[in-house]
Amino acid sequence: MKDYLHVTMNDAEIGQLSALALAHIGDCVYELLTRGRLVSEGLTTARGLHSHTVALVRASAQYAAAKELLPLLTEEETAVFRRARNTKVHGVPKAASQAEYAYATALEALFGWLYLKGRYDRINALYDVIARQQAQ
């Protein structure tokens, strides 16, 4: 049986994906991390979980998280981030600036790339930096 929860791809397969495809999977990874964090911190009501999740995964929050992570990224991670940040998108949400949305897309692409490479420890290490920054 195929493990759909831990999908991994080799470098050649990942290299064929667009930055937006990486961001697509990374969006899910990032939201799952955020939801897991909120539940583990004791939030239990559907309303509280939803409103906190939305606040933490919106483009402006991801922009702040990306700025925090940038100095910590390896050269390879920085290249993935930069490629996604520079990708032309066809629409920006009203609540976000072009820069915020570009950085949010890049952050999601980075998390998607790490996920597809099976680098779960690195995902957790980077997300821990974000969680600590958001807790301040």
Tab-separated table of C-alpha atoms in Angstrom:
chain	number	residue	atom	x	y	z
A	1	MET	CA	0.000	0.000	0.000
A	2	LYS	CA	1.275	3.482	-0.868
A	3	ASP	CA	1.877	5.869	2.049
A	4	TYR	CA	-0.060	8.982	1.093
A	5	LEU	CA	0.682	10.663	4.413
A	6	HIS	CA	4.444	10.591	3.873
A	7	VAL	CA	4.795	11.149	0.144
A	8	THR	CA	8.410	11.467	-0.912
A	9	MET	CA	9.944	12.199	-4.272
A	10	ASN	CA	13.485	12.054	-5.581
A	11	ASP	CA	15.379	15.168	-6.655
A	12	ALA	CA	14.560	14.678	-10.349
A	13	GLU	CA	10.825	14.389	-9.640
A	14	ILE	CA	10.858	17.414	-7.337
A	15	GLY	CA	12.840	19.367	-9.926
A	16	GLN	CA	10.019	18.889	-12.421
A	17	LEU	CA	7.496	20.551	-10.104
A	18	SER	CA	6.704	24.228	-10.411
A	19	ALA	CA	7.219	26.514	-7.457
A	20	LEU	CA	3.442	26.831	-7.214
A	21	ALA	CA	3.081	23.040	-7.032
A	22	LEU	CA	5.546	23.034	-4.136
A	23	ALA	CA	3.561	25.840	-2.492
A	24	HIS	CA	0.349	23.856	-3.000
A	25	ILE	CA	1.606	20.945	-0.911
A	26	GLY	CA	3.471	23.254	1.454
A	27	ASP	CA	0.291	25.170	2.221
A	28	CYS	CA	-1.218	21.977	3.559
A	29	VAL	CA	1.908	21.032	5.512
A	30	TYR	CA	2.103	24.485	7.093
A	31	GLU	CA	-1.578	24.485	8.028
A	32	LEU	CA	-1.338	20.986	9.487
A	33	LEU	CA	1.624	22.068	11.626
A	34	THR	CA	-0.323	25.117	12.794
A	35	ARG	CA	-3.477	23.157	13.567
A	36	GLY	CA	-1.480	20.514	15.425
A	37	ARG	CA	0.279	23.179	17.431
A	38	LEU	CA	-2.956	24.890	18.437
A	39	VAL	CA	-4.603	21.647	19.507
A	40	SER	CA	-1.502	20.607	21.456
A	41	GLU	CA	-1.527	23.988	23.206
A	42	GLY	CA	-5.019	23.298	24.517
A	43	LEU	CA	-7.356	25.120	22.158
A	44	THR	CA	-10.481	22.989	21.920
A	45	THR	CA	-13.379	25.011	20.552
A	46	ALA	CA	-14.010	24.940	16.834
A	47	ARG	CA	-14.346	28.726	16.739
A	48	GLY	CA	-11.111	29.295	18.638
A	49	LEU	CA	-9.198	26.786	16.548
A	50	HIS	CA	-10.473	28.238	13.289
A	51	SER	CA	-9.872	31.891	14.127
A	52	HIS	CA	-6.386	31.244	15.492
A	53	THR	CA	-5.476	29.068	12.515
A	54	VAL	CA	-6.655	31.694	10.029
A	55	ALA	CA	-4.657	34.384	11.843
A	56	LEU	CA	-1.479	32.300	11.771
A	57	VAL	CA	-1.643	31.038	8.180
A	58	ARG	CA	-2.649	34.276	6.457
A	59	ALA	CA	-0.114	35.872	4.131
A	60	SER	CA	0.899	38.623	6.563
A	61	ALA	CA	1.717	36.082	9.302
A	62	GLN	CA	3.603	33.875	6.858
A	63	TYR	CA	5.510	36.931	5.631
A	64	ALA	CA	6.685	37.633	9.189
A	65	ALA	CA	7.571	33.962	9.656
A	66	ALA	CA	9.551	33.908	6.407
A	67	LYS	CA	11.550	36.986	7.420
A	68	GLU	CA	12.428	35.219	10.680
A	69	LEU	CA	13.569	32.049	8.895
A	70	LEU	CA	15.559	33.540	6.018
A	71	PRO	CA	18.852	33.907	7.942
A	72	LEU	CA	18.585	30.268	9.080
A	73	LEU	CA	18.147	28.662	5.667
A	74	THR	CA	20.787	26.606	3.916
A	75	GLU	CA	21.909	27.579	0.413
A	76	GLU	CA	19.679	24.901	-1.087
A	77	GLU	CA	16.667	26.029	0.958
A	78	THR	CA	17.342	29.659	0.060
A	79	ALA	CA	17.362	28.736	-3.626
A	80	VAL	CA	13.948	27.045	-3.289
A	81	PHE	CA	12.627	30.028	-1.348
A	82	ARG	CA	13.961	32.564	-3.876
A	83	ARG	CA	12.612	30.625	-6.854
A	84	ALA	CA	9.117	30.537	-5.345
A	85	ARG	CA	9.230	34.152	-4.166
A	86	ASN	CA	10.000	35.278	-7.718
A	87	THR	CA	7.236	33.199	-9.305
A	88	LYS	CA	4.565	35.240	-11.013
A	89	VAL	CA	1.168	34.632	-9.441
A	90	HIS	CA	-2.105	35.507	-11.088
A	91	GLY	CA	-3.847	37.029	-8.112
A	92	VAL	CA	-3.121	38.400	-4.680
A	93	PRO	CA	-5.712	38.278	-1.879
A	94	LYS	CA	-7.153	41.675	-0.928
A	95	ALA	CA	-5.817	41.391	2.608
A	96	ALA	CA	-2.191	40.954	1.465
A	97	SER	CA	0.384	43.058	-0.294
A	98	GLN	CA	2.282	41.699	-3.287
A	99	ALA	CA	5.415	41.299	-1.119
A	100	GLU	CA	3.548	39.507	1.671
A	101	TYR	CA	1.971	37.111	-0.792
A	102	ALA	CA	5.285	36.424	-2.549
A	103	TYR	CA	6.993	35.599	0.754
A	104	ALA	CA	4.036	33.489	1.908
A	105	THR	CA	4.160	31.528	-1.347
A	106	ALA	CA	7.915	31.059	-0.919
A	107	LEU	CA	7.495	29.861	2.677
A	108	GLU	CA	4.851	27.352	1.605
A	109	ALA	CA	7.042	26.157	-1.281
A	110	LEU	CA	9.941	25.646	1.127
A	111	PHE	CA	7.778	23.556	3.456
A	112	GLY	CA	6.423	21.600	0.479
A	113	TRP	CA	9.925	20.942	-0.817
A	114	LEU	CA	11.147	19.777	2.599
A	115	TYR	CA	8.088	17.548	2.970
A	116	LEU	CA	8.550	15.886	-0.411
A	117	LYS	CA	12.223	15.283	0.398
A	118	GLY	CA	11.189	13.607	3.665
A	119	ARG	CA	13.053	16.146	5.797
A	120	TYR	CA	10.591	16.095	8.672
A	121	ASP	CA	13.169	17.006	11.329
A	122	ARG	CA	14.080	20.156	9.387
A	123	ILE	CA	10.398	21.045	8.979
A	124	ASN	CA	9.919	20.757	12.737
A	125	ALA	CA	13.071	22.756	13.485
A	126	LEU	CA	12.006	25.614	11.209
A	127	TYR	CA	8.411	25.557	12.411
A	128	ASP	CA	9.626	25.673	16.023
A	129	VAL	CA	11.375	28.980	15.233
A	130	ILE	CA	8.086	30.280	13.806
A	131	ALA	CA	6.058	29.072	16.797
A	132	ARG	CA	8.438	30.780	19.219
A	133	GLN	CA	8.335	34.011	17.211
A	134	GLN	CA	4.540	33.973	17.102
A	135	ALA	CA	4.302	33.304	20.850
A	136	GLN	CA	6.143	36.547	21.652
